[in-house]
PDB file of C-alpha atoms in Angstrom:
ATOM      1  CA  MET N   1      50.052 -35.276 -35.082  1.00 50.00           C
ATOM      2  CA  ARG N   2      50.771 -39.137 -33.500  1.00 45.00           C
ATOM      3  CA  LYS N   3      53.230 -37.163 -31.318  1.00 44.00           C
ATOM      4  CA  TYR N   4      51.111 -34.418 -30.425  1.00 46.00           C
ATOM      5  CA  THR N   5      47.653 -36.917 -29.889  1.00 41.00           C
ATOM      6  CA  LEU N   6      50.126 -39.029 -27.431  1.00 34.00           C
ATOM      7  CA  ILE N   7      50.895 -35.799 -25.477  1.00 37.00           C
ATOM      8  CA  CYS N   8      47.353 -35.001 -25.121  1.00 41.00           C
ATOM      9  CA  LEU N   9      46.320 -38.384 -23.925  1.00 30.00           C
ATOM     10  CA  LEU N  10      49.190 -38.561 -21.309  1.00 31.00           C
ATOM     11  CA  CYS N  11      48.054 -34.293 -19.963  1.00 37.00           C
ATOM     12  CA  CYS N  12      44.099 -36.252 -19.809  1.00 36.00           C
ATOM     13  CA  PHE N  13      45.909 -38.908 -18.046  1.00 33.00           C
ATOM     14  CA  TYR N  14      47.775 -37.091 -15.498  1.00 37.00           C
ATOM     15  CA  VAL N  15      44.532 -34.904 -14.750  1.00 36.00           C
ATOM     16  CA  SER N  16      42.355 -37.442 -14.203  1.00 40.00           C
ATOM     17  CA  SER N  17      44.722 -39.131 -12.187  1.00 43.00           C
ATOM     18  CA  ALA N  18      45.614 -35.797 -10.097  1.00 47.00           C
ATOM     19  CA  TRP N  19      41.818 -35.196  -9.853  1.00 44.00           C
ATOM     20  CA  ALA N  20      41.277 -38.918  -8.301  1.00 50.00           C
ATOM     21  CA  ASP N  21      44.082 -38.240  -5.719  1.00 67.00           C
ATOM     22  CA  LYS N  22      42.172 -35.312  -4.650  1.00 72.00           C
ATOM     23  CA  GLN N  23      39.509 -37.081  -4.124  1.00 73.00           C
ATOM     24  CA  ALA N  24      40.570 -40.348  -2.346  1.00 69.00           C
ATOM     25  CA  ILE N  25      42.193 -37.313  -0.078  1.00 72.00           C
ATOM     26  CA  ILE N  26      38.893 -36.022   0.958  1.00 70.00           C
ATOM     27  CA  LYS N  27      37.371 -38.658   1.242  1.00 69.00           C
ATOM     28  CA  GLN N  28      39.148 -40.524   3.185  1.00 64.00           C
ATOM     29  CA  LEU N  29      39.820 -36.982   5.450  1.00 66.00           C
ATOM     30  CA  SER N  30      36.071 -36.310   6.008  1.00 63.00           C
ATOM     31  CA  THR N  31      35.855 -39.696   7.051  1.00 64.00           C
ATOM     32  CA  VAL N  32      38.787 -39.703  10.251  1.00 59.00           C
ATOM     33  CA  LEU N  33      38.164 -35.872  10.813  1.00 61.00           C
ATOM     34  CA  PRO N  34      34.787 -35.465  10.009  1.00 63.00           C
ATOM     35  CA  GLY N  35      33.181 -32.187  10.368  1.00 62.00           C
ATOM     36  CA  VAL N  36      36.956 -30.757   8.607  1.00 65.00           C
ATOM     37  CA  SER N  37      36.402 -28.620   5.940  1.00 69.00           C
ATOM     38  CA  VAL N  38      39.206 -28.784   3.104  1.00 72.00           C
ATOM     39  CA  ASP N  39      39.784 -25.695   1.257  1.00 73.00           C
ATOM     40  CA  GLN N  40      42.588 -26.277  -1.145  1.00 78.00           C
ATOM     41  CA  ILE N  41      44.542 -29.342  -2.309  1.00 84.00           C
ATOM     42  CA  SER N  42      47.609 -29.114  -4.368  1.00 83.00           C
ATOM     43  CA  GLU N  43      50.462 -31.236  -5.348  1.00 88.00           C
ATOM     44  CA  SER N  44      53.686 -30.725  -2.819  1.00 90.00           C
ATOM     45  CA  PRO N  45      57.438 -30.557  -4.532  1.00 92.00           C
ATOM     46  CA  ILE N  46      58.062 -34.368  -3.303  1.00 91.00           C
ATOM     47  CA  LYS N  47      55.787 -36.730  -5.803  1.00 90.00           C
ATOM     48  CA  GLY N  48      53.025 -38.545  -4.428  1.00 87.00           C
ATOM     49  CA  LEU N  49      52.486 -36.232  -1.300  1.00 89.00           C
ATOM     50  CA  TYR N  50      49.668 -33.427  -1.588  1.00 89.00           C
ATOM     51  CA  GLN N  51      49.491 -30.262   0.399  1.00 87.00           C
ATOM     52  CA  VAL N  52      46.263 -29.662   2.196  1.00 86.00           C
ATOM     53  CA  SER N  53      45.035 -26.376   3.416  1.00 82.00           C
ATOM     54  CA  ILE N  54      42.539 -26.578   6.254  1.00 79.00           C
ATOM     55  CA  GLY N  55      41.586 -23.195   6.996  1.00 77.00           C
ATOM     56  CA  MET N  56      45.104 -21.727   7.682  1.00 80.00           C
ATOM     57  CA  ARG N  57      46.696 -24.597   8.733  1.00 85.00           C
ATOM     58  CA  ILE N  58      48.640 -27.253   6.258  1.00 89.00           C
ATOM     59  CA  VAL N  59      49.030 -31.023   6.236  1.00 87.00           C
ATOM     60  CA  TYR N  60      50.772 -33.363   3.709  1.00 90.00           C
ATOM     61  CA  VAL N  61      49.221 -36.347   2.743  1.00 87.00           C
ATOM     62  CA  SER N  62      49.938 -39.493   1.034  1.00 86.00           C
ATOM     63  CA  ALA N  63      48.340 -39.705  -2.614  1.00 83.00           C
ATOM     64  CA  ASP N  64      45.832 -42.436  -1.786  1.00 80.00           C
ATOM     65  CA  GLY N  65      44.968 -40.504   1.325  1.00 78.00           C
ATOM     66  CA  ARG N  66      46.356 -42.871   3.816  1.00 80.00           C
ATOM     67  CA  TYR N  67      49.191 -40.931   5.618  1.00 84.00           C
ATOM     68  CA  ILE N  68      48.907 -37.774   6.815  1.00 85.00           C
ATOM     69  CA  LEU N  69      52.274 -35.561   8.033  1.00 88.00           C
ATOM     70  CA  GLN N  70      51.901 -32.654  10.163  1.00 89.00           C
ATOM     71  CA  GLY N  71      54.688 -30.244  10.174  1.00 92.00           C
ATOM     72  CA  ASP N  72      57.126 -27.637   8.356  1.00 93.00           C
ATOM     73  CA  MET N  73      58.584 -28.943   4.958  1.00 94.00           C
ATOM     74  CA  LEU N  74      62.021 -27.262   4.039  1.00 95.00           C
ATOM     75  CA  ASP N  75      63.674 -26.599   0.521  1.00 93.00           C
ATOM     76  CA  LEU N  76      67.420 -27.184   1.675  1.00 95.00           C
ATOM     77  CA  LYS N  77      68.009 -26.042  -1.707  1.00 93.00           C
ATOM     78  CA  THR N  78      67.031 -22.675  -1.379  1.00 94.00           C
ATOM     79  CA  ARG N  79      66.673 -22.882   2.542  1.00 93.00           C
ATOM     80  CA  GLU N  80      62.851 -21.752   2.194  1.00 94.00           C
ATOM     81  CA  ASN N  81      60.523 -23.007   4.823  1.00 94.00           C
ATOM     82  CA  LEU N  82      58.059 -23.798   2.217  1.00 93.00           C
ATOM     83  CA  THR N  83      54.877 -24.270   4.405  1.00 92.00           C
ATOM     84  CA  GLU N  84      55.516 -21.608   6.513  1.00 92.00           C
ATOM     85  CA  SER N  85      55.174 -19.514   2.764  1.00 92.00           C
ATOM     86  CA  LEU N  86      51.841 -21.254   2.627  1.00 91.00           C
ATOM     87  CA  GLN N  87      50.323 -19.934   5.783  1.00 92.00           C
ATOM     88  CA  ASN N  88      51.686 -16.667   5.483  1.00 93.00           C
ATOM     89  CA  LYS N  89      49.946 -16.410   2.341  1.00 91.00           C
ATOM     90  CA  ALA N  90      46.904 -18.082   4.157  1.00 90.00           C
ATOM     91  CA  ARG N  91      46.865 -15.486   6.700  1.00 93.00           C
ATOM     92  CA  THR N  92      47.310 -12.281   3.599  1.00 94.00           C
ATOM     93  CA  PHE N  93      44.580 -13.750   2.330  1.00 91.00           C
ATOM     94  CA  ALA N  94      42.367 -13.890   5.440  1.00 91.00           C
ATOM     95  CA  LEU N  95      43.150 -10.581   6.405  1.00 94.00           C
ATOM     96  CA  ALA N  96      42.547  -9.119   3.304  1.00 94.00           C
ATOM     97  CA  LYS N  97      38.796 -10.308   3.545  1.00 93.00           C
ATOM     98  CA  LEU N  98      38.752  -7.541   7.017  1.00 95.00           C
ATOM     99  CA  ASP N  99      37.733  -3.884   6.362  1.00 95.00           C
ATOM    100  CA  GLU N 100      39.558  -1.635   8.331  1.00 95.00           C
ATOM    101  CA  LYS N 101      36.584  -0.003   9.925  1.00 96.00           C
ATOM    102  CA  ASP N 102      36.255  -3.277  12.243  1.00 96.00           C
ATOM    103  CA  MET N 103      39.764  -2.961  13.024  1.00 98.00           C
ATOM    104  CA  ILE N 104      41.508  -0.016  15.818  1.00 98.00           C
ATOM    105  CA  VAL N 105      43.985   1.455  13.349  1.00 98.00           C
ATOM    106  CA  PHE N 106      46.539   4.082  14.194  1.00 98.00           C
ATOM    107  CA  PRO N 107      48.119   5.421  11.090  1.00 98.00           C
ATOM    108  CA  ALA N 108      51.675   6.341   9.949  1.00 97.00           C
ATOM    109  CA  LYS N 109      52.069   9.783   8.430  1.00 95.00           C
ATOM    110  CA  ASN N 110      54.758   8.537   6.273  1.00 94.00           C
ATOM    111  CA  GLU N 111      53.557   5.054   5.800  1.00 97.00           C
ATOM    112  CA  LYS N 112      55.995   2.362   4.539  1.00 97.00           C
ATOM    113  CA  HIS N 113      54.710  -0.721   5.909  1.00 98.00           C
ATOM    114  CA  VAL N 114      51.210  -1.647   7.996  1.00 98.00           C
ATOM    115  CA  VAL N 115      51.188  -4.470  10.289  1.00 98.00           C
ATOM    116  CA  THR N 116      48.143  -5.853  12.241  1.00 98.00           C
ATOM    117  CA  VAL N 117      48.739  -6.756  15.745  1.00 98.00           C
ATOM    118  CA  PHE N 118      46.759  -9.293  17.827  1.00 98.00           C
ATOM    119  CA  SER N 119      46.857  -7.706  21.474  1.00 98.00           C
ATOM    120  CA  ASP N 120      45.163  -8.294  24.868  1.00 98.00           C
ATOM    121  CA  ILE N 121      44.759  -5.031  27.255  1.00 97.00           C
ATOM    122  CA  ASP N 122      45.742  -6.804  30.389  1.00 96.00           C
ATOM    123  CA  CYS N 123      48.750  -8.364  28.405  1.00 96.00           C
ATOM    124  CA  HIS N 124      52.060  -6.501  30.032  1.00 96.00           C
ATOM    125  CA  TYR N 125      53.824  -6.876  26.787  1.00 97.00           C
ATOM    126  CA  CYS N 126      50.889  -5.089  24.837  1.00 97.00           C
ATOM    127  CA  ARG N 127      51.408  -2.457  27.218  1.00 97.00           C
ATOM    128  CA  LYS N 128      54.952  -2.032  26.466  1.00 97.00           C
ATOM    129  CA  LEU N 129      54.181  -2.189  22.686  1.00 97.00           C
ATOM    130  CA  HIS N 130      51.473   0.319  23.103  1.00 98.00           C
ATOM    131  CA  ALA N 131      53.684   2.646  25.288  1.00 97.00           C
ATOM    132  CA  GLU N 132      56.428   2.802  22.032  1.00 96.00           C
ATOM    133  CA  LEU N 133      53.788   3.682  19.635  1.00 97.00           C
ATOM    134  CA  ASN N 134      54.894   6.951  18.682  1.00 97.00           C
ATOM    135  CA  THR N 135      58.118   5.323  17.722  1.00 97.00           C
ATOM    136  CA  TYR N 136      56.398   2.414  14.749  1.00 98.00           C
ATOM    137  CA  LEU N 137      54.790   5.275  13.745  1.00 98.00           C
ATOM    138  CA  ASP N 138      57.599   7.915  13.332  1.00 97.00           C
ATOM    139  CA  GLU N 139      59.630   4.645  11.509  1.00 97.00           C
ATOM    140  CA  GLY N 140      56.419   4.869   8.759  1.00 97.00           C
ATOM    141  CA  ILE N 141      54.270   1.794  10.670  1.00 98.00           C
ATOM    142  CA  THR N 142      50.906   2.330  10.629  1.00 98.00           C
ATOM    143  CA  VAL N 143      49.207  -0.319  13.210  1.00 98.00           C
ATOM    144  CA  ARG N 144      46.102  -2.092  12.951  1.00 98.00           C
ATOM    145  CA  TYR N 145      45.134  -3.654  16.468  1.00 99.00           C
ATOM    146  CA  LEU N 146      42.508  -6.784  16.527  1.00 99.00           C
ATOM    147  CA  PHE N 147      41.750  -8.202  19.742  1.00 98.00           C
ATOM    148  CA  PHE N 148      43.057 -11.321  21.569  1.00 98.00           C
ATOM    149  CA  PRO N 149      42.374 -11.721  24.853  1.00 98.00           C
ATOM    150  CA  ARG N 150      43.884 -14.863  25.714  1.00 96.00           C
ATOM    151  CA  SER N 151      41.814 -15.475  28.756  1.00 95.00           C
ATOM    152  CA  GLY N 152      38.791 -16.294  26.577  1.00 95.00           C
ATOM    153  CA  ILE N 153      35.069 -15.376  26.037  1.00 95.00           C
ATOM    154  CA  ASN N 154      33.589 -13.728  28.533  1.00 93.00           C
ATOM    155  CA  THR N 155      36.034 -12.938  30.656  1.00 96.00           C
ATOM    156  CA  PRO N 156      37.438  -9.404  32.213  1.00 96.00           C
ATOM    157  CA  SER N 157      39.957  -9.110  29.404  1.00 97.00           C
ATOM    158  CA  TYR N 158      37.032  -9.490  27.222  1.00 98.00           C
ATOM    159  CA  ASP N 159      34.803  -7.555  28.489  1.00 98.00           C
ATOM    160  CA  LYS N 160      37.326  -4.616  28.557  1.00 98.00           C
ATOM    161  CA  ALA N 161      38.174  -5.126  24.873  1.00 98.00           C
ATOM    162  CA  VAL N 162      34.267  -5.013  24.131  1.00 98.00           C
ATOM    163  CA  SER N 163      34.090  -1.744  26.280  1.00 98.00           C
ATOM    164  CA  VAL N 164      36.878  -0.384  24.232  1.00 98.00           C
ATOM    165  CA  TRP N 165      35.491  -1.010  20.992  1.00 98.00           C
ATOM    166  CA  CYS N 166      32.199   0.471  22.244  1.00 98.00           C
ATOM    167  CA  ALA N 167      33.621   3.413  23.155  1.00 97.00           C
ATOM    168  CA  LYS N 168      32.708   7.142  21.244  1.00 96.00           C
ATOM    169  CA  ASP N 169      36.879   7.222  20.402  1.00 98.00           C
ATOM    170  CA  ARG N 170      38.046   3.666  20.348  1.00 98.00           C
ATOM    171  CA  ASN N 171      41.817   4.506  19.582  1.00 98.00           C
ATOM    172  CA  GLN N 172      41.538   6.892  22.924  1.00 98.00           C
ATOM    173  CA  ALA N 173      39.590   4.650  24.851  1.00 98.00           C
ATOM    174  CA  LEU N 174      42.155   1.986  23.754  1.00 98.00           C
ATOM    175  CA  THR N 175      45.102   3.726  25.086  1.00 98.00           C
ATOM    176  CA  ASP N 176      43.369   4.743  28.353  1.00 97.00           C
ATOM    177  CA  ALA N 177      43.196   0.951  28.845  1.00 97.00           C
ATOM    178  CA  LYS N 178      46.604   0.201  28.002  1.00 97.00           C
ATOM    179  CA  LEU N 179      48.484   2.630  29.640  1.00 95.00           C
ATOM    180  CA  ASN N 180      46.497   4.059  32.264  1.00 94.00           C
ATOM    181  CA  ASP N 181      43.958   1.294  33.588  1.00 93.00           C
ATOM    182  CA  GLU N 182      41.238   3.272  32.683  1.00 94.00           C
ATOM    183  CA  VAL N 183      37.998   1.260  31.150  1.00 95.00           C
ATOM    184  CA  VAL N 184      34.357   2.615  30.849  1.00 95.00           C
ATOM    185  CA  ALA N 185      32.417  -0.424  30.414  1.00 96.00           C
ATOM    186  CA  LYS N 186      30.352  -0.627  27.459  1.00 96.00           C
ATOM    187  CA  THR N 187      28.535  -2.923  25.688  1.00 96.00           C
ATOM    188  CA  CYS N 188      27.403  -3.037  22.042  1.00 97.00           C
ATOM    189  CA  LYS N 189      27.586  -4.983  18.573  1.00 97.00           C
ATOM    190  CA  ASN N 190      31.513  -5.899  18.373  1.00 97.00           C
ATOM    191  CA  PRO N 191      33.838  -7.962  16.399  1.00 97.00           C
ATOM    192  CA  VAL N 192      35.864  -9.364  19.606  1.00 98.00           C
ATOM    193  CA  LYS N 193      34.777 -12.894  19.382  1.00 97.00           C
ATOM    194  CA  GLU N 194      35.442 -12.860  15.592  1.00 97.00           C
ATOM    195  CA  GLN N 195      39.141 -11.193  15.916  1.00 97.00           C
ATOM    196  CA  LEU N 196      39.678 -13.439  18.925  1.00 97.00           C
ATOM    197  CA  GLU N 197      38.688 -16.714  16.467  1.00 95.00           C
ATOM    198  CA  LEU N 198      40.959 -15.563  13.731  1.00 95.00           C
ATOM    199  CA  GLY N 199      43.789 -15.660  15.801  1.00 95.00           C
ATOM    200  CA  VAL N 200      43.459 -19.120  17.484  1.00 93.00           C
ATOM    201  CA  ALA N 201      43.384 -19.872  12.731  1.00 90.00           C
ATOM    202  CA  MET N 202      46.421 -17.784  12.302  1.00 91.00           C
ATOM    203  CA  GLY N 203      48.219 -19.794  15.025  1.00 90.00           C
ATOM    204  CA  VAL N 204      48.585 -16.829  17.599  1.00 94.00           C
ATOM    205  CA  SER N 205      49.388 -17.956  20.887  1.00 91.00           C
ATOM    206  CA  GLY N 206      50.518 -15.416  22.912  1.00 94.00           C
ATOM    207  CA  THR N 207      50.319 -11.276  22.423  1.00 97.00           C
ATOM    208  CA  PRO N 208      51.454  -9.204  20.898  1.00 98.00           C
ATOM    209  CA  ALA N 209      51.405 -11.546  18.302  1.00 98.00           C
ATOM    210  CA  ILE N 210      52.183  -9.005  15.186  1.00 98.00           C
ATOM    211  CA  VAL N 211      51.308 -10.094  11.316  1.00 98.00           C
ATOM    212  CA  ALA N 212      53.069  -8.238   8.247  1.00 97.00           C
ATOM    213  CA  ALA N 213      51.772  -7.470   5.246  1.00 96.00           C
ATOM    214  CA  SER N 214      53.483 -10.925   3.661  1.00 95.00           C
ATOM    215  CA  GLY N 215      51.278 -12.503   6.146  1.00 95.00           C
ATOM    216  CA  ALA N 216      54.232 -13.553   8.486  1.00 95.00           C
ATOM    217  CA  LEU N 217      53.637 -13.933  11.760  1.00 96.00           C
ATOM    218  CA  ILE N 218      56.028 -12.057  14.500  1.00 96.00           C
ATOM    219  CA  PRO N 219      55.558 -12.574  18.300  1.00 95.00           C
ATOM    220  CA  GLY N 220      55.876 -10.424  20.969  1.00 95.00           C
ATOM    221  CA  ALA N 221      56.926  -6.346  21.188  1.00 96.00           C
ATOM    222  CA  VAL N 222      59.996  -6.087  19.043  1.00 96.00           C
ATOM    223  CA  PRO N 223      61.074  -2.836  18.826  1.00 96.00           C
ATOM    224  CA  ALA N 224      59.727  -0.349  16.097  1.00 96.00           C
ATOM    225  CA  LYS N 225      63.837  -0.235  15.159  1.00 96.00           C
ATOM    226  CA  ASP N 226      64.144  -3.950  14.610  1.00 97.00           C
ATOM    227  CA  LEU N 227      60.438  -4.676  13.634  1.00 97.00           C
ATOM    228  CA  ILE N 228      61.503  -1.726  10.198  1.00 96.00           C
ATOM    229  CA  LYS N 229      64.589  -3.802   9.248  1.00 96.00           C
ATOM    230  CA  TYR N 230      62.441  -6.842   9.164  1.00 96.00           C
ATOM    231  CA  LEU N 231      59.759  -5.508   7.462  1.00 96.00           C
ATOM    232  CA  ASN N 232      62.511  -3.756   4.944  1.00 94.00           C
ATOM    233  CA  GLN N 233      63.950  -6.840   4.139  1.00 88.00           C
TER     234      GLN N 233
END
């Protein structure tokens, strides 16, 4: 009975200590980085170091909230990039909250995988990927497009994205814009700004940027044969 009581007390102390550490971290971060919202705090594999999720960014903070580290944590035994794994989970969670009606989707008939592609209409490699779209569909890869006009809001690329979204047939309008440089100017309520902001939050810096169902971020116009090999791993 004594042994059981001691174990319970130790567990309570551990939980209280961990809770206090987390509160110290939140307090310190809110002081140093006002306005930053901490989504999740959990213990890292390194004792005394906590992993903190801020949106889709991962940072590491000491238990007293004094020291902060930014970068990848690698497990040399398993050869896993632990930071990347956390970021992948965050991307997966963010994409799961989106409705496909807010995307432009090209479905594969014999679907094996689904990828989400952040794309810029005026990007050369985005056009290259779209020109080879049928090779992805033939491999069983459904392609879901989100807009990422690299030049930013209220620019020609941004306006083209809005026009495509507002077209009656978005899929055809996107193909016409990318392959024939044909865009009929239109305006309507659209998700282009939100998609651009989501891409930035996910760490997209160039286009095309492919996000796998696992949340892995794959930069560039990866050929269909190479992409299916990666997705099948």
